[in-house]
Amino acid sequence: MAGETTLTIIGNLTADPELRNTQGGGTVCSFTVASTPRVYNRQSGQYEDGPALFMRCAAWRDLAQHCAQTLAKGMRVIASGQLKPNNYTDQQGQKHYGVQLVLDEIGPSLRFATATVQRQQQGQGFQGGQPAYQGGQAYGQQQDTGQDPWSNNI
């Protein structure tokens, strides 16, 4: 990835992630992140919503599976990756042109929530259609295990 420009977007998922398999056997997870800046209006003396940016995102392989089992509509995330062209022809023969953020990293924003992180063993994302992931919490829920969450030999 040397020489590639990395873009980071912070926003909320507009819908639940969609996980699918490609014809080549790859796994991709797609979703949209909406980022709306807050702009100060000097005339009214208040902050207002600025123009919203809706960025289509794609995660591949293990990251795709982790996104599908972790993320949900409305979650605030920090997503980072490369902006790539997303050109395709639909079933009616119409050509569509756009861009998408191909993710390298994504995680929950902890500005307004908490999250529990559990390390995934490499190669154990999904087995037989079922997640190998066990435990953890829904976004924003906190579990008190009595252990330091960072002491599990990462």
PDB file of C-alpha atoms in Angstrom:
ATOM      1  CA  MET A   1       0.000   0.000   0.000  1.00  0.00           C
ATOM      2  CA  ALA A   2       2.966   2.279  -0.355  1.00  0.00           C
ATOM      3  CA  GLY A   3       2.098   5.529  -2.060  1.00  0.00           C
ATOM      4  CA  GLU A   4      -1.667   5.119  -1.741  1.00  0.00           C
ATOM      5  CA  THR A   5      -3.730   7.845  -0.146  1.00  0.00           C
ATOM      6  CA  THR A   6      -5.707   6.759   2.900  1.00  0.00           C
ATOM      7  CA  LEU A   7      -9.075   8.353   3.616  1.00  0.00           C
ATOM      8  CA  THR A   8     -10.748   8.240   7.031  1.00  0.00           C
ATOM      9  CA  ILE A   9     -14.446   8.905   7.539  1.00  0.00           C
ATOM     10  CA  ILE A  10     -16.381   9.118  10.795  1.00  0.00           C
ATOM     11  CA  GLY A  11     -20.141   8.682  10.652  1.00  0.00           C
ATOM     12  CA  ASN A  12     -23.136   6.420  11.188  1.00  0.00           C
ATOM     13  CA  LEU A  13     -24.193   3.307   9.278  1.00  0.00           C
ATOM     14  CA  THR A  14     -27.379   3.977   7.308  1.00  0.00           C
ATOM     15  CA  ALA A  15     -28.420   0.291   7.241  1.00  0.00           C
ATOM     16  CA  ASP A  16     -27.234  -3.110   8.421  1.00  0.00           C
ATOM     17  CA  PRO A  17     -24.174  -4.389   6.535  1.00  0.00           C
ATOM     18  CA  GLU A  18     -24.795  -6.728   3.601  1.00  0.00           C
ATOM     19  CA  LEU A  19     -22.526  -9.783   3.445  1.00  0.00           C
ATOM     20  CA  ARG A  20     -22.261 -11.696   0.157  1.00  0.00           C
ATOM     21  CA  ASN A  21     -19.968 -14.041  -1.717  1.00  0.00           C
ATOM     22  CA  THR A  22     -18.600 -13.082  -5.117  1.00  0.00           C
ATOM     23  CA  GLN A  23     -18.556 -15.395  -8.138  1.00  0.00           C
ATOM     24  CA  GLY A  24     -14.815 -15.810  -7.580  1.00  0.00           C
ATOM     25  CA  GLY A  25     -15.396 -17.139  -4.061  1.00  0.00           C
ATOM     26  CA  GLY A  26     -14.433 -13.979  -2.152  1.00  0.00           C
ATOM     27  CA  THR A  27     -16.430 -12.511   0.705  1.00  0.00           C
ATOM     28  CA  VAL A  28     -17.438  -8.846   0.683  1.00  0.00           C
ATOM     29  CA  CYS A  29     -19.422  -6.779   3.153  1.00  0.00           C
ATOM     30  CA  SER A  30     -20.993  -3.539   1.889  1.00  0.00           C
ATOM     31  CA  PHE A  31     -22.612  -0.671   3.760  1.00  0.00           C
ATOM     32  CA  THR A  32     -22.976   3.099   3.675  1.00  0.00           C
ATOM     33  CA  VAL A  33     -21.538   5.519   6.230  1.00  0.00           C
ATOM     34  CA  ALA A  34     -23.261   8.905   6.528  1.00  0.00           C
ATOM     35  CA  SER A  35     -21.116  11.765   7.777  1.00  0.00           C
ATOM     36  CA  THR A  36     -22.829  15.067   8.563  1.00  0.00           C
ATOM     37  CA  PRO A  37     -20.653  17.962   9.720  1.00  0.00           C
ATOM     38  CA  ARG A  38     -21.876  20.445  12.309  1.00  0.00           C
ATOM     39  CA  VAL A  39     -21.499  24.044  11.128  1.00  0.00           C
ATOM     40  CA  TYR A  40     -21.741  27.138  13.321  1.00  0.00           C
ATOM     41  CA  ASN A  41     -24.229  29.700  11.991  1.00  0.00           C
ATOM     42  CA  ARG A  42     -23.091  33.137  13.168  1.00  0.00           C
ATOM     43  CA  GLN A  43     -26.453  34.753  12.394  1.00  0.00           C
ATOM     44  CA  SER A  44     -28.477  32.381  14.562  1.00  0.00           C
ATOM     45  CA  GLY A  45     -25.668  31.708  17.042  1.00  0.00           C
ATOM     46  CA  GLN A  46     -26.332  27.942  16.840  1.00  0.00           C
ATOM     47  CA  TYR A  47     -24.784  24.865  15.298  1.00  0.00           C
ATOM     48  CA  GLU A  48     -26.609  23.382  12.318  1.00  0.00           C
ATOM     49  CA  ASP A  49     -26.197  20.279  10.191  1.00  0.00           C
ATOM     50  CA  GLY A  50     -24.057  20.834   7.118  1.00  0.00           C
ATOM     51  CA  PRO A  51     -24.344  18.886   3.873  1.00  0.00           C
ATOM     52  CA  ALA A  52     -24.278  15.114   4.451  1.00  0.00           C
ATOM     53  CA  LEU A  53     -21.747  12.838   2.764  1.00  0.00           C
ATOM     54  CA  PHE A  54     -22.902   9.276   2.080  1.00  0.00           C
ATOM     55  CA  MET A  55     -19.876   7.045   1.467  1.00  0.00           C
ATOM     56  CA  ARG A  56     -20.345   3.513   0.195  1.00  0.00           C
ATOM     57  CA  CYS A  57     -17.847   1.176   1.900  1.00  0.00           C
ATOM     58  CA  ALA A  58     -16.625  -2.336   1.092  1.00  0.00           C
ATOM     59  CA  ALA A  59     -14.695  -4.731   3.325  1.00  0.00           C
ATOM     60  CA  TRP A  60     -13.190  -7.971   2.021  1.00  0.00           C
ATOM     61  CA  ARG A  61     -12.296 -11.419   3.406  1.00  0.00           C
ATOM     62  CA  ASP A  62     -11.997 -11.700   7.216  1.00  0.00           C
ATOM     63  CA  LEU A  63     -12.687  -7.982   7.686  1.00  0.00           C
ATOM     64  CA  ALA A  64     -15.968  -8.468   5.786  1.00  0.00           C
ATOM     65  CA  GLN A  65     -17.033 -11.248   8.129  1.00  0.00           C
ATOM     66  CA  HIS A  66     -16.066  -9.245  11.210  1.00  0.00           C
ATOM     67  CA  CYS A  67     -18.066  -6.238   9.943  1.00  0.00           C
ATOM     68  CA  ALA A  68     -21.137  -8.379   9.274  1.00  0.00           C
ATOM     69  CA  GLN A  69     -21.174  -9.878  12.755  1.00  0.00           C
ATOM     70  CA  THR A  70     -20.276  -6.656  14.611  1.00  0.00           C
ATOM     71  CA  LEU A  71     -21.791  -3.635  12.859  1.00  0.00           C
ATOM     72  CA  ALA A  72     -25.448  -2.593  12.736  1.00  0.00           C
ATOM     73  CA  LYS A  73     -27.585   0.252  11.465  1.00  0.00           C
ATOM     74  CA  GLY A  74     -27.041   3.498  13.374  1.00  0.00           C
ATOM     75  CA  MET A  75     -23.627   2.587  14.814  1.00  0.00           C
ATOM     76  CA  ARG A  76     -21.052   5.376  14.786  1.00  0.00           C
ATOM     77  CA  VAL A  77     -17.829   4.112  13.199  1.00  0.00           C
ATOM     78  CA  ILE A  78     -14.378   5.271  12.177  1.00  0.00           C
ATOM     79  CA  ALA A  79     -13.533   3.762   8.779  1.00  0.00           C
ATOM     80  CA  SER A  80     -10.217   4.035   6.950  1.00  0.00           C
ATOM     81  CA  GLY A  81      -9.179   2.827   3.510  1.00  0.00           C
ATOM     82  CA  GLN A  82      -8.558   3.748  -0.115  1.00  0.00           C
ATOM     83  CA  LEU A  83     -11.015   5.506  -2.398  1.00  0.00           C
ATOM     84  CA  LYS A  84     -11.494   3.308  -5.486  1.00  0.00           C
ATOM     85  CA  PRO A  85     -13.692   3.592  -8.597  1.00  0.00           C
ATOM     86  CA  ASN A  86     -16.896   1.530  -8.463  1.00  0.00           C
ATOM     87  CA  ASN A  87     -18.059   1.309 -12.071  1.00  0.00           C
ATOM     88  CA  TYR A  88     -20.575  -1.310 -13.190  1.00  0.00           C
ATOM     89  CA  THR A  89     -23.295  -2.059 -15.743  1.00  0.00           C
ATOM     90  CA  ASP A  90     -26.735  -2.984 -14.389  1.00  0.00           C
ATOM     91  CA  GLN A  91     -29.080  -5.657 -15.777  1.00  0.00           C
ATOM     92  CA  GLN A  92     -30.717  -3.097 -18.089  1.00  0.00           C
ATOM     93  CA  GLY A  93     -27.346  -2.265 -19.663  1.00  0.00           C
ATOM     94  CA  GLN A  94     -27.017   1.146 -17.983  1.00  0.00           C
ATOM     95  CA  LYS A  95     -23.496   2.120 -16.943  1.00  0.00           C
ATOM     96  CA  HIS A  96     -23.030   3.491 -13.438  1.00  0.00           C
ATOM     97  CA  TYR A  97     -19.976   5.362 -12.199  1.00  0.00           C
ATOM     98  CA  GLY A  98     -19.020   6.115  -8.617  1.00  0.00           C
ATOM     99  CA  VAL A  99     -16.469   5.609  -5.895  1.00  0.00           C
ATOM    100  CA  GLN A 100     -16.337   3.486  -2.780  1.00  0.00           C
ATOM    101  CA  LEU A 101     -14.084   3.314   0.239  1.00  0.00           C
ATOM    102  CA  VAL A 102     -12.289  -0.063   0.248  1.00  0.00           C
ATOM    103  CA  LEU A 103     -11.604  -0.549   3.935  1.00  0.00           C
ATOM    104  CA  ASP A 104      -8.324  -1.400   5.587  1.00  0.00           C
ATOM    105  CA  GLU A 105      -9.591  -0.711   9.114  1.00  0.00           C
ATOM    106  CA  ILE A 106     -12.914  -0.006  10.824  1.00  0.00           C
ATOM    107  CA  GLY A 107     -14.036   0.251  14.409  1.00  0.00           C
ATOM    108  CA  PRO A 108     -16.690   1.730  16.647  1.00  0.00           C
ATOM    109  CA  SER A 109     -16.388   5.349  17.685  1.00  0.00           C
ATOM    110  CA  LEU A 110     -16.129   5.596  21.457  1.00  0.00           C
ATOM    111  CA  ARG A 111     -17.150   9.239  21.610  1.00  0.00           C
ATOM    112  CA  PHE A 112     -20.732   8.474  22.631  1.00  0.00           C
ATOM    113  CA  ALA A 113     -20.576   4.737  23.414  1.00  0.00           C
ATOM    114  CA  THR A 114     -18.511   1.913  24.864  1.00  0.00           C
ATOM    115  CA  ALA A 115     -17.524  -1.353  23.237  1.00  0.00           C
ATOM    116  CA  THR A 116     -16.001  -4.674  24.233  1.00  0.00           C
ATOM    117  CA  VAL A 117     -13.180  -5.907  22.021  1.00  0.00           C
ATOM    118  CA  GLN A 118     -12.483  -9.609  21.638  1.00  0.00           C
ATOM    119  CA  ARG A 119      -9.534 -10.812  19.581  1.00  0.00           C
ATOM    120  CA  GLN A 120     -10.469 -13.168  16.739  1.00  0.00           C
ATOM    121  CA  GLN A 121      -8.155 -16.127  16.181  1.00  0.00           C
ATOM    122  CA  GLN A 122      -6.704 -15.978  12.673  1.00  0.00           C
ATOM    123  CA  GLY A 123      -8.571 -18.139  10.183  1.00  0.00           C
ATOM    124  CA  GLN A 124     -11.548 -18.680  12.491  1.00  0.00           C
ATOM    125  CA  GLY A 125     -13.908 -15.991  11.178  1.00  0.00           C
ATOM    126  CA  PHE A 126     -16.789 -18.183  10.007  1.00  0.00           C
ATOM    127  CA  GLN A 127     -16.923 -21.981  10.032  1.00  0.00           C
ATOM    128  CA  GLY A 128     -19.640 -23.888   8.235  1.00  0.00           C
ATOM    129  CA  GLY A 129     -21.732 -20.750   7.816  1.00  0.00           C
ATOM    130  CA  GLN A 130     -21.746 -20.106  11.566  1.00  0.00           C
ATOM    131  CA  PRO A 131     -19.549 -17.558  13.313  1.00  0.00           C
ATOM    132  CA  ALA A 132     -16.688 -18.970  15.343  1.00  0.00           C
ATOM    133  CA  TYR A 133     -16.962 -15.791  17.416  1.00  0.00           C
ATOM    134  CA  GLN A 134     -18.402 -16.481  20.845  1.00  0.00           C
ATOM    135  CA  GLY A 135     -19.456 -14.006  23.485  1.00  0.00           C
ATOM    136  CA  GLY A 136     -19.000 -10.274  23.338  1.00  0.00           C
ATOM    137  CA  GLN A 137     -21.699  -7.650  23.603  1.00  0.00           C
ATOM    138  CA  ALA A 138     -23.921  -5.677  21.321  1.00  0.00           C
ATOM    139  CA  TYR A 139     -22.607  -2.221  20.531  1.00  0.00           C
ATOM    140  CA  GLY A 140     -22.886   0.084  23.493  1.00  0.00           C
ATOM    141  CA  GLN A 141     -23.475  -2.674  26.050  1.00  0.00           C
ATOM    142  CA  GLN A 142     -20.841  -3.212  28.668  1.00  0.00           C
ATOM    143  CA  GLN A 143     -20.031  -6.451  30.441  1.00  0.00           C
ATOM    144  CA  ASP A 144     -18.205  -6.528  33.760  1.00  0.00           C
ATOM    145  CA  THR A 145     -16.106  -9.706  33.796  1.00  0.00           C
ATOM    146  CA  GLY A 146     -13.855  -8.642  36.642  1.00  0.00           C
ATOM    147  CA  GLN A 147     -10.825  -8.950  34.323  1.00  0.00           C
ATOM    148  CA  ASP A 148      -8.716  -6.348  32.608  1.00  0.00           C
ATOM    149  CA  PRO A 149      -9.875  -6.528  28.949  1.00  0.00           C
ATOM    150  CA  TRP A 150      -6.348  -5.808  27.710  1.00  0.00           C
ATOM    151  CA  SER A 151      -4.620  -8.591  29.624  1.00  0.00           C
ATOM    152  CA  ASN A 152      -5.647 -11.552  27.468  1.00  0.00           C
ATOM    153  CA  ASN A 153      -2.205 -12.196  25.901  1.00  0.00           C
ATOM    154  CA  ILE A 154      -2.744 -10.337  22.671  1.00  0.00           C
TER     155      ILE A 154
END
